[in-house]
Short mmCIF file of C-alpha atoms and ligand atoms in Angstrom, two decimals:
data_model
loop_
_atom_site.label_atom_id
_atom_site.label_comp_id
_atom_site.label_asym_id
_atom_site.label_seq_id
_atom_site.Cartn_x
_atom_site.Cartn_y
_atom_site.Cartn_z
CA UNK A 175 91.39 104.24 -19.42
CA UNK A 176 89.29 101.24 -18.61
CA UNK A 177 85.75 100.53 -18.05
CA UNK A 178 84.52 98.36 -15.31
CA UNK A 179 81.94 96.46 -15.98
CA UNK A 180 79.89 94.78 -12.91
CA UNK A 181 78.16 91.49 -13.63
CA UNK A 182 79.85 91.48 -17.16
CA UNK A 183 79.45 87.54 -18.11
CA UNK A 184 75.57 87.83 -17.41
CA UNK A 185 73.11 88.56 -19.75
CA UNK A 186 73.27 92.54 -20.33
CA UNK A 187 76.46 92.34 -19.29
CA UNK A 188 78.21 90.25 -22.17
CA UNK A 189 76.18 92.15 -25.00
CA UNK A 190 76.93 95.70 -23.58
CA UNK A 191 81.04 94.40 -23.03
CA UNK A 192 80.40 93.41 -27.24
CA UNK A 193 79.76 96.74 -28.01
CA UNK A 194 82.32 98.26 -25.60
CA UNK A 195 84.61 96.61 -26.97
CA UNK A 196 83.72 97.09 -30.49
CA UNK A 197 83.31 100.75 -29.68
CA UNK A 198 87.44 100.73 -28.89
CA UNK A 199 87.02 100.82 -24.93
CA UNK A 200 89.47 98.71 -22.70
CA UNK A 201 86.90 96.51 -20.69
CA UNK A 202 87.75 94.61 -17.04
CA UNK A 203 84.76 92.77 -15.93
CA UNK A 204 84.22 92.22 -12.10
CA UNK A 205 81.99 88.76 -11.67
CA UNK A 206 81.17 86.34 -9.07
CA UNK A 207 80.03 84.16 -11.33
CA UNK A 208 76.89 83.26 -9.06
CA UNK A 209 74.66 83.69 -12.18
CA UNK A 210 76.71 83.46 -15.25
CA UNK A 211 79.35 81.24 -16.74
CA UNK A 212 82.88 82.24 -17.24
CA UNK A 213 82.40 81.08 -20.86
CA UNK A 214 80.79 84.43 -21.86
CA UNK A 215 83.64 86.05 -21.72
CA UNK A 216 85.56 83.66 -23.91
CA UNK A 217 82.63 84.05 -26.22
CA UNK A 218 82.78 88.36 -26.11
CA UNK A 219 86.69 87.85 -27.26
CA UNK A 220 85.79 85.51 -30.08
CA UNK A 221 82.79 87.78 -31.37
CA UNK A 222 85.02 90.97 -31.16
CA UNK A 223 88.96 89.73 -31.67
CA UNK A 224 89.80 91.43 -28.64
CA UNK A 225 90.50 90.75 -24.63
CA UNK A 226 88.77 91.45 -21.40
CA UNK A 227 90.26 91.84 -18.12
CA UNK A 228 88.52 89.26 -15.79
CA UNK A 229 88.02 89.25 -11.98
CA UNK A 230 86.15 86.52 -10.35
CA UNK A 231 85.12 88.71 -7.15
CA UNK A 232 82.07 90.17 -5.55
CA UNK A 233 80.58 93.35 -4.95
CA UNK A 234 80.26 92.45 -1.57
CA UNK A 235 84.75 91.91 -1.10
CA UNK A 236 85.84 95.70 -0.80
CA UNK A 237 89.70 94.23 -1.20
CA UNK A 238 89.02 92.13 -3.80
CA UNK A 239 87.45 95.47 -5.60
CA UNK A 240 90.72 97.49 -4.12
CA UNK A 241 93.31 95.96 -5.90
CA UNK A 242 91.08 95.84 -9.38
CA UNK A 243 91.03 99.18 -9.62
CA UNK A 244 94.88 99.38 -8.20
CA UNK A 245 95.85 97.55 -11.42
CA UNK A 246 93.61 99.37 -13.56
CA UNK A 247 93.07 102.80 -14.82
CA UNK A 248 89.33 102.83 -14.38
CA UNK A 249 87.08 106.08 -16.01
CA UNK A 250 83.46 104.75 -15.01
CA UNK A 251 81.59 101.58 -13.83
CA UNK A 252 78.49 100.08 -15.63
CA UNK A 253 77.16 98.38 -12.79
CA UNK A 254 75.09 95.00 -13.72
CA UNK A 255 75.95 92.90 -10.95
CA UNK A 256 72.78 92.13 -8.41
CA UNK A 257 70.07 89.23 -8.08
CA UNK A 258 67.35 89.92 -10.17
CA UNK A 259 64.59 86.88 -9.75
CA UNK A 260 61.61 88.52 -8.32
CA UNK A 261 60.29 85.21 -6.43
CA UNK A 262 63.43 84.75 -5.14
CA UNK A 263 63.27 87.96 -3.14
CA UNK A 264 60.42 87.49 -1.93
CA UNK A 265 61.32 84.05 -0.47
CA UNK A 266 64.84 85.06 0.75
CA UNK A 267 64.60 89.17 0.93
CA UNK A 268 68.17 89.34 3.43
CA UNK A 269 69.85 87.61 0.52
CA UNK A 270 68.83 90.18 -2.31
CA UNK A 271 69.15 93.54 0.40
CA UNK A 272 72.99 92.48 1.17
CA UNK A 273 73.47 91.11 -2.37
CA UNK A 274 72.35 94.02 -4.08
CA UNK A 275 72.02 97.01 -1.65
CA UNK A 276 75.67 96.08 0.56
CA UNK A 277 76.94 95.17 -2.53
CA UNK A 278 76.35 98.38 -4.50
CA UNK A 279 77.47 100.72 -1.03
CA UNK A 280 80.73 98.45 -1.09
CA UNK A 281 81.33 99.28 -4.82
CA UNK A 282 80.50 102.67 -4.54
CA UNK A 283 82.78 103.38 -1.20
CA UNK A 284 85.40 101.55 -3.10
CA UNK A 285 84.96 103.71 -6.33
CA UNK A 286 84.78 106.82 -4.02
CA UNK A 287 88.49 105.97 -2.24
CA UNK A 288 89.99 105.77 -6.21
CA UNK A 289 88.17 108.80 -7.12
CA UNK A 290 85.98 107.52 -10.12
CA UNK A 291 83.06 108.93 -9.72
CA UNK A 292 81.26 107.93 -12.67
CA UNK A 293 78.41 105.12 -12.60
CA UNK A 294 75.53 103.80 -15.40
CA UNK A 295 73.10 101.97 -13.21
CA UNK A 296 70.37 98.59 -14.03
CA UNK A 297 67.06 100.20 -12.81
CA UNK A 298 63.88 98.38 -13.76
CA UNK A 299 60.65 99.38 -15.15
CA UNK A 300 59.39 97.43 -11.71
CA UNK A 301 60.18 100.76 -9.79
CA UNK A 302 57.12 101.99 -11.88
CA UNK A 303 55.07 99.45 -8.97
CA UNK A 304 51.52 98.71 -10.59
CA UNK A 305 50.60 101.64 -12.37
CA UNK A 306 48.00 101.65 -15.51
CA UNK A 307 49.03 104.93 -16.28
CA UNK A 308 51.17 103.74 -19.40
CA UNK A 309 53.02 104.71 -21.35
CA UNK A 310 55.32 105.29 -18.72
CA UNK A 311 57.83 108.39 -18.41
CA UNK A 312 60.28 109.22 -15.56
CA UNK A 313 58.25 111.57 -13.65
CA UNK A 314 56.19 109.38 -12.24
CA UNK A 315 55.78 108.28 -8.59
CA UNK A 316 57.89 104.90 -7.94
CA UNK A 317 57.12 101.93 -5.90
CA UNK A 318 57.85 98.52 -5.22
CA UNK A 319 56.25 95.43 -5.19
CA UNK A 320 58.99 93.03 -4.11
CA UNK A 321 62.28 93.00 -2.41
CA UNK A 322 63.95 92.82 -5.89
CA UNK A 323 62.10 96.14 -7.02
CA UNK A 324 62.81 97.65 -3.47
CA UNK A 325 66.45 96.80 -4.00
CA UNK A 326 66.15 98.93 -7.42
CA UNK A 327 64.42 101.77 -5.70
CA UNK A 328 66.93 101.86 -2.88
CA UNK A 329 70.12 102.00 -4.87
CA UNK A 330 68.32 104.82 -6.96
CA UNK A 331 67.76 106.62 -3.92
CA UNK A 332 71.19 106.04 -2.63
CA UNK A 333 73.02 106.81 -5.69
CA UNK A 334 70.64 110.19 -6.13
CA UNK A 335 71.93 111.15 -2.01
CA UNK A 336 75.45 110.65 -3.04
CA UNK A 337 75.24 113.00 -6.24
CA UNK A 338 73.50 115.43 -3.83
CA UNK A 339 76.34 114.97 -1.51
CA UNK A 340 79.13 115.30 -3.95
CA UNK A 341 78.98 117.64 -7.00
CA UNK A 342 81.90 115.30 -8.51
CA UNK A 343 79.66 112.71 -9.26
CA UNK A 344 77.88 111.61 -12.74
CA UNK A 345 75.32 108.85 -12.56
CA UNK A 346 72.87 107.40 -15.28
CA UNK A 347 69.77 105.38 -13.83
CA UNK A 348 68.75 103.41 -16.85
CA UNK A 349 65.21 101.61 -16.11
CA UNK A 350 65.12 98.38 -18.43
CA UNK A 351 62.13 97.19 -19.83
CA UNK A 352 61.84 93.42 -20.97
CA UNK A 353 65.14 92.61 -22.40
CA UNK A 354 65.32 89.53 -24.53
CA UNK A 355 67.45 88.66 -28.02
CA UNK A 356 70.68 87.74 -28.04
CA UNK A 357 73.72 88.76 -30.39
CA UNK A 358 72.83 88.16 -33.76
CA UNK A 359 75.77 85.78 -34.30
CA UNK A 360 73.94 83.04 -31.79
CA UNK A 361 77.18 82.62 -29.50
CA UNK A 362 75.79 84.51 -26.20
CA UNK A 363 72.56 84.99 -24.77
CA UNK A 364 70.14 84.51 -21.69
CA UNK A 365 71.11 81.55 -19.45
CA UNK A 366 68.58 80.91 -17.02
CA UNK A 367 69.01 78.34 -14.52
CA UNK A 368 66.53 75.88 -14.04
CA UNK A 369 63.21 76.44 -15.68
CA UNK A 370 62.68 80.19 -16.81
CA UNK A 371 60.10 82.55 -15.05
CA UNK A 372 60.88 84.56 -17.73
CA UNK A 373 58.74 84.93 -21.24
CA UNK A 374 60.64 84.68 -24.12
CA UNK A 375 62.90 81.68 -22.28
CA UNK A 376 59.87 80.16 -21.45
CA UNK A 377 59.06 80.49 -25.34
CA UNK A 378 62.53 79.32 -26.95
CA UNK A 379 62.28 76.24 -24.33
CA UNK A 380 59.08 75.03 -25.11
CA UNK A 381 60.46 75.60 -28.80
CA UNK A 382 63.34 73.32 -28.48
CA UNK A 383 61.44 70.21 -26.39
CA UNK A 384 63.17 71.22 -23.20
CA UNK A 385 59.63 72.01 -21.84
CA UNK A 386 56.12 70.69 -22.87
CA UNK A 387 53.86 73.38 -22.91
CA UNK A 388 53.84 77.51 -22.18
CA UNK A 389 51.07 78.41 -19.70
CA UNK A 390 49.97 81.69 -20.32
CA UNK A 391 49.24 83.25 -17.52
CA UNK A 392 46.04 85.02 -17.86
CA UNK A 393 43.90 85.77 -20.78
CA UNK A 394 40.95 87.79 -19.12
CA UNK A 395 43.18 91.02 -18.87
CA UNK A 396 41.36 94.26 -19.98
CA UNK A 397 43.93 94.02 -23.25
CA UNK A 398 42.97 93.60 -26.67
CA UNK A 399 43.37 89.91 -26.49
CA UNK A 400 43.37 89.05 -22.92
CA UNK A 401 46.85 88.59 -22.22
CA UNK A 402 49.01 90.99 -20.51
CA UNK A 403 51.15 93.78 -22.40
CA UNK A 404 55.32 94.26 -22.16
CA UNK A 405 57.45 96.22 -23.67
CA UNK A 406 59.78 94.05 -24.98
CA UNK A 407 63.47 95.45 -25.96
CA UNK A 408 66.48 93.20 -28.24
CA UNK A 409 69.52 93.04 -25.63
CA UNK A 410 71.90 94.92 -27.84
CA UNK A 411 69.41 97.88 -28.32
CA UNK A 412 69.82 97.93 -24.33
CA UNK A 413 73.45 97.53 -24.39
CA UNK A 414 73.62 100.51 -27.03
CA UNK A 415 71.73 102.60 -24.32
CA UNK A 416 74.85 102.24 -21.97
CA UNK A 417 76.99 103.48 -24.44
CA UNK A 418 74.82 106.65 -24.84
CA UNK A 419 74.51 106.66 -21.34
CA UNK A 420 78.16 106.44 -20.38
CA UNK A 421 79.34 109.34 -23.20
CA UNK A 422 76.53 111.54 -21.57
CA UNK A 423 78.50 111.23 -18.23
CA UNK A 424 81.55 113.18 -19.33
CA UNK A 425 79.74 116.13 -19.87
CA UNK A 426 76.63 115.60 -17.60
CA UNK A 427 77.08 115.89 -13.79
CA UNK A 428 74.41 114.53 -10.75
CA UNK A 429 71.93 111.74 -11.86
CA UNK A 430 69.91 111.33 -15.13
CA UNK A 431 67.28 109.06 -15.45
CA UNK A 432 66.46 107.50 -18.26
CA UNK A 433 63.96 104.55 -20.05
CA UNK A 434 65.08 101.65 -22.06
CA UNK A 435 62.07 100.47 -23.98
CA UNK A 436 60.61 100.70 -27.38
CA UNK A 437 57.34 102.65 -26.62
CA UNK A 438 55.83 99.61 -28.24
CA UNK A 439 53.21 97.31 -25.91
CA UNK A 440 53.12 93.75 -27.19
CA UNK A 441 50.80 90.87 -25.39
CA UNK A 442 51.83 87.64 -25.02
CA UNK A 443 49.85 86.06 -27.78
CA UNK A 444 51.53 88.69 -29.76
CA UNK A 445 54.98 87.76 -29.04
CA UNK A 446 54.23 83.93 -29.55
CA UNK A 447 52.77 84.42 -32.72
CA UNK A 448 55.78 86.91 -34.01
CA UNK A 449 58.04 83.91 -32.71
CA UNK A 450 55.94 81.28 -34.67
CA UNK A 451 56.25 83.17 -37.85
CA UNK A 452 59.97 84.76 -37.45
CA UNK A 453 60.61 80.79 -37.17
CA UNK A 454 58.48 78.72 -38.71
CA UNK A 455 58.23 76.82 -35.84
CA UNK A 456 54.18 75.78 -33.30
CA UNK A 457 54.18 77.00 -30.12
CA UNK A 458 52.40 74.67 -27.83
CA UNK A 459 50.52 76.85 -25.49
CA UNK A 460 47.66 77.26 -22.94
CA UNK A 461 45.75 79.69 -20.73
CA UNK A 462 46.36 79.72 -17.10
CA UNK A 463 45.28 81.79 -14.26
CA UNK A 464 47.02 84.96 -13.85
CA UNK A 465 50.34 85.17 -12.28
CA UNK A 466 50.17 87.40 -8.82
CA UNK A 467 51.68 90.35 -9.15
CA UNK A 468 51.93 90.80 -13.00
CA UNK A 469 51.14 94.51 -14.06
CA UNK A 470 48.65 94.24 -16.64
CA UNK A 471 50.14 97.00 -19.29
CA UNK A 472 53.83 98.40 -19.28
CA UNK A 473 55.25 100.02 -21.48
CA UNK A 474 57.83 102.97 -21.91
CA UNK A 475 57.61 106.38 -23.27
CA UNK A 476 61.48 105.92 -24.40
CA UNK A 477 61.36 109.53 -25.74
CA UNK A 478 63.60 111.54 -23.01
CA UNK A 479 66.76 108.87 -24.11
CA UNK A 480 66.04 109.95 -27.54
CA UNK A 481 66.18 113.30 -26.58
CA UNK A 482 69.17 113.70 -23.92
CA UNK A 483 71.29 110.68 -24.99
CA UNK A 484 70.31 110.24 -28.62
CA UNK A 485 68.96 107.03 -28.53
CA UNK A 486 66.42 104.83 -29.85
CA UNK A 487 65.81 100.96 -29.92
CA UNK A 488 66.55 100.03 -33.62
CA UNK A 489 65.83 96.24 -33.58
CA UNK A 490 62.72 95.15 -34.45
CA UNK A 491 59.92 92.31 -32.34
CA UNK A 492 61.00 89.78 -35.67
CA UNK A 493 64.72 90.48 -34.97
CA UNK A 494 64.18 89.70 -31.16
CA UNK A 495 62.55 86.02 -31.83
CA UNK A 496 65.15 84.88 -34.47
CA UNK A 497 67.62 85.71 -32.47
CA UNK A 498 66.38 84.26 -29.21
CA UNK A 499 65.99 81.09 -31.06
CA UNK A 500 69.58 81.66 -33.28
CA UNK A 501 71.11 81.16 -29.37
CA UNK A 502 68.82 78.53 -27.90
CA UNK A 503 69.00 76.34 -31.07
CA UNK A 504 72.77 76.74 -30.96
CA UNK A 505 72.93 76.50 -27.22
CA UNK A 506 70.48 74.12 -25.96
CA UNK A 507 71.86 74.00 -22.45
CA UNK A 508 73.03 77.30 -22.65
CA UNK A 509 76.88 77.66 -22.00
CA UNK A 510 77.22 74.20 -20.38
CA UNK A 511 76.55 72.49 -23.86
P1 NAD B 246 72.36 88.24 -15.02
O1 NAD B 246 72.03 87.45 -13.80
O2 NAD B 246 72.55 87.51 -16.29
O3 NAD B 246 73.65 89.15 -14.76
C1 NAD B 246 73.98 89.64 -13.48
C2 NAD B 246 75.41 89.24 -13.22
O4 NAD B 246 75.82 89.74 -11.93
C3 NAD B 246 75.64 87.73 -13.19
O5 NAD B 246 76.71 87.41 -14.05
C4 NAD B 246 75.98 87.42 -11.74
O6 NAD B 246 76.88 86.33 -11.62
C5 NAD B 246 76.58 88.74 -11.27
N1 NAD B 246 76.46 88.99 -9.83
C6 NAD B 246 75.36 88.89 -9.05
N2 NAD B 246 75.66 89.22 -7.78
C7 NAD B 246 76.99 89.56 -7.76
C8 NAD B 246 77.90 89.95 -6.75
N3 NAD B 246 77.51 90.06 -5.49
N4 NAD B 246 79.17 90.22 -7.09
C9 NAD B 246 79.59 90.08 -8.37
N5 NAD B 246 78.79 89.67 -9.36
C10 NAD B 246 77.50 89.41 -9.07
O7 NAD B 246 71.21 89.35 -15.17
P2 NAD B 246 70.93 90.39 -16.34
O8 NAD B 246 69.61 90.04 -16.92
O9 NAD B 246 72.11 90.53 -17.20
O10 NAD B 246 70.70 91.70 -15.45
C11 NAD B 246 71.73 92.65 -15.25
C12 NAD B 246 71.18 93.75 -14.37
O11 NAD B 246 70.04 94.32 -15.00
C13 NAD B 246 70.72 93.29 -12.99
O12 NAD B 246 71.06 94.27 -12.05
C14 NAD B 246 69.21 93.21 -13.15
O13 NAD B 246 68.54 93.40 -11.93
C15 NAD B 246 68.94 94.35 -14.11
N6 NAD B 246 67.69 94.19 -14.86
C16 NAD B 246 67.47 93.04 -15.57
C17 NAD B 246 66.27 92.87 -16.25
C18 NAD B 246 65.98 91.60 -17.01
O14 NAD B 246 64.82 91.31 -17.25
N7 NAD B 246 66.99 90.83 -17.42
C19 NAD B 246 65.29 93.88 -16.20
C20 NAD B 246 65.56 95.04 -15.48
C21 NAD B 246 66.77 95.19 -14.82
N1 UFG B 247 54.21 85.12 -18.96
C1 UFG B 247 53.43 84.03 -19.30
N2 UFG B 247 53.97 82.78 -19.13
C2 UFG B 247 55.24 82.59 -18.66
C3 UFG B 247 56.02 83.71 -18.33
C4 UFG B 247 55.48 84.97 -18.48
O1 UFG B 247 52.29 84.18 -19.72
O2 UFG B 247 55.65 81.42 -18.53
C5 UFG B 247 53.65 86.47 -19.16
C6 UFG B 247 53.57 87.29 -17.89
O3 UFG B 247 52.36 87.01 -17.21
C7 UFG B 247 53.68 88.72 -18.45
C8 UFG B 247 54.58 88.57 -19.66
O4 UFG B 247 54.54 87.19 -20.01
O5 UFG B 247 52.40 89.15 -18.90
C9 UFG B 247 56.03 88.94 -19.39
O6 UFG B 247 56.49 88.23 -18.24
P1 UFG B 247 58.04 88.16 -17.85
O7 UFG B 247 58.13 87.29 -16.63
O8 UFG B 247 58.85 87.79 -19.03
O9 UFG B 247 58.40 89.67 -17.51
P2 UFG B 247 57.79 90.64 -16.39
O10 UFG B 247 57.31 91.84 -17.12
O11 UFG B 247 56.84 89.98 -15.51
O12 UFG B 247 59.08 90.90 -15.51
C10 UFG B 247 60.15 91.68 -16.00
C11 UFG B 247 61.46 91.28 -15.33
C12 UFG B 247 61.41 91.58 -13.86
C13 UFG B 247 61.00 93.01 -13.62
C14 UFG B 247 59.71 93.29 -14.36
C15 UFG B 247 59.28 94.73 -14.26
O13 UFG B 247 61.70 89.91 -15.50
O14 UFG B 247 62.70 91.41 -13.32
O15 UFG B 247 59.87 93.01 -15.74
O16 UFG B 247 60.26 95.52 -14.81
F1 UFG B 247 60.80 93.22 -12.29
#
């Protein structure tokens, strides 16, 4: 019995096929490769000594999907693949609805004709919309504020109609807070093409001389220091929650819903300085005006995955900027190098 994982040479996706892998699963990853390099994969077999099954195909091609799980005895899907840059959406929303929204109903129709009817989902903490009510648990009220989160919301909703329609399936929503880290041995991490909108990128770029200066954006925020508050998780704490997940679903039917965080809020000052010290290494920063759109605090209460899945994000804020920096210092150019 296989696993299929969805958007398995991306960022989540290569950590969480590590520990799948190391965990004794057969993994066959399904990738278009329109964010990611094949090289992951390569890298995934060298950390753990063992093969992957590789498809270059999208979401979107139903036959391309048919005869993967023809040659493979697939048990569940950990479903990655999407587009997940939030200005993006905005700018070209019809790109991230059929990317992410056709793509998931063509996986899932697919999956439904070969019977496997097991699925761990990438939600967001962004289907939280811009609450203050922090920290956050999974009874709250959901919105969006961008195509991308709509996306998220949508294939939650769809996902929750099919359990409701069929008692067969089992379905984790897992809502990610701020993933960053990278495997501790430096050899995968975050890629991000062109300059990062991201953080901790942002962080290990301006570390390396790629770019100048980090603009912080904001430092008037009603926070302890100004700056806004994330709750920022190591990758391969996340990936661990998909193994938790994915055991839950063989004795769990209908949807669960579950955080990915720490519980922990840290502002951006906090994470620079934690990266300055886990490294020895200046930050060159300044203030800017705030972004639109940014939240001001988020953060998870992570406790319900403790409770129904038994886990808890072991890693540490030190951990998460050493390693960062292990796999930009190694990789300045990411896999191209
Ligand atoms: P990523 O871009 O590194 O990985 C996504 C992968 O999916 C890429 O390898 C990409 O090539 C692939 N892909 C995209 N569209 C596809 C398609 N149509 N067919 C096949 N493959 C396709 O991103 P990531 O950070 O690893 O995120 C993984 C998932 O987690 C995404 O769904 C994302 O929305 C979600 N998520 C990410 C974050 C974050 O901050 N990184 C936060 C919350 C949720
Ligand atoms: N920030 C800066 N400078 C930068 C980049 C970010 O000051 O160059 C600040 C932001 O203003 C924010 C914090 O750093 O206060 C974190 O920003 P990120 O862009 O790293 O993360 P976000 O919380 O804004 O976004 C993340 C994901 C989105 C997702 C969102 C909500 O990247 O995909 O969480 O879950 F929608």
């Amino acid at each position: 019995m296989s696993i299929l994982v969805t958007g398995g040479a991306g960022y989540i996706g290569s950590h969480t096929c590590v520990l799948l892998l190391e965990a004794g699963y057969d993994v066959v990853v399904l990738d278009n490769l329109s964010n990611s390099s094949p090289k992951s994969i390569g890298r995934v077999e060298k950390i753990t000594g063992k093969k992957i099954k590789f498809y270059e195909c999208d979401i979107l091609d139903k036959n391309g999907m048919r005869k993967i799980f023809k040659e493979n005895d697939i048990d569940a899907v950990i479903h990655f693949a999407g587009l997940k840059a939030v200005g993006e959406s905005v700018a070209q929303p019809l790109k991230y609805y059929e990317n992410n929204i056709s793509g998931t109903v063509c996986l899932l129709e697919v999956m439904n004709e070969f019977n496997v009817k097991k699925m761990v989902f990438s939600s967001s903490a962004t289907v939280y919309g811009m609450t203050d009510k922090v920290p956050l648990t999974e009874d709250l009220p959901t919105s969006a504020n961008s195509p991308y989160g709509q996306t998220k919301l949508m294939i939650e909703q769809i996902l929750t109609d099919l359990a409701v329609s069929d008692k067969e399936w089992s379905i984790s929503l897992l809502r990610y807070f701020n993933p960053v880290g990278a495997h501790e041995s430096g050899s995968i991490g975050e890629n991000p093409k062109g300059i990062p909108n991201n953080l901790m990128p942002y962080i290990t770029q301006v570390a390396s001389g790629k770019l100048e200066q980090l603009s912080i954006f904001g430092n008037d925020y009603p926070t302890k220091d100004g700056t806004g508050v994330r709750d920022y998780i190591h990758v391969v704490d996340l990936a661990d929650g998909h193994l938790k997940a994915l055991d839950k679903l063989n004795t769990t039917k209908g949807v669960m819903i579950h955080n990915l965080g720490t519980g922990v809020g840290y502002s951006v000052l906090d994470l620079v300085n934690a990266f300055q010290e886990a490294n020895n290494l200046k930050i060159n920063y300044k203030f800017a005006p705030r972004r639109p759109g940014d939240v001001v605090t988020c953060y998870a209460d992570p406790s319900k995955a403790k409770k129904e899945l038994g886990w808890e994000a072991k890693k540490s804020v030190v951990d998460m900027c050493r390693d960062s920096w292990n796999w930009q210092k190694n990789n300045p150019n990411g896999y191209d190098d």
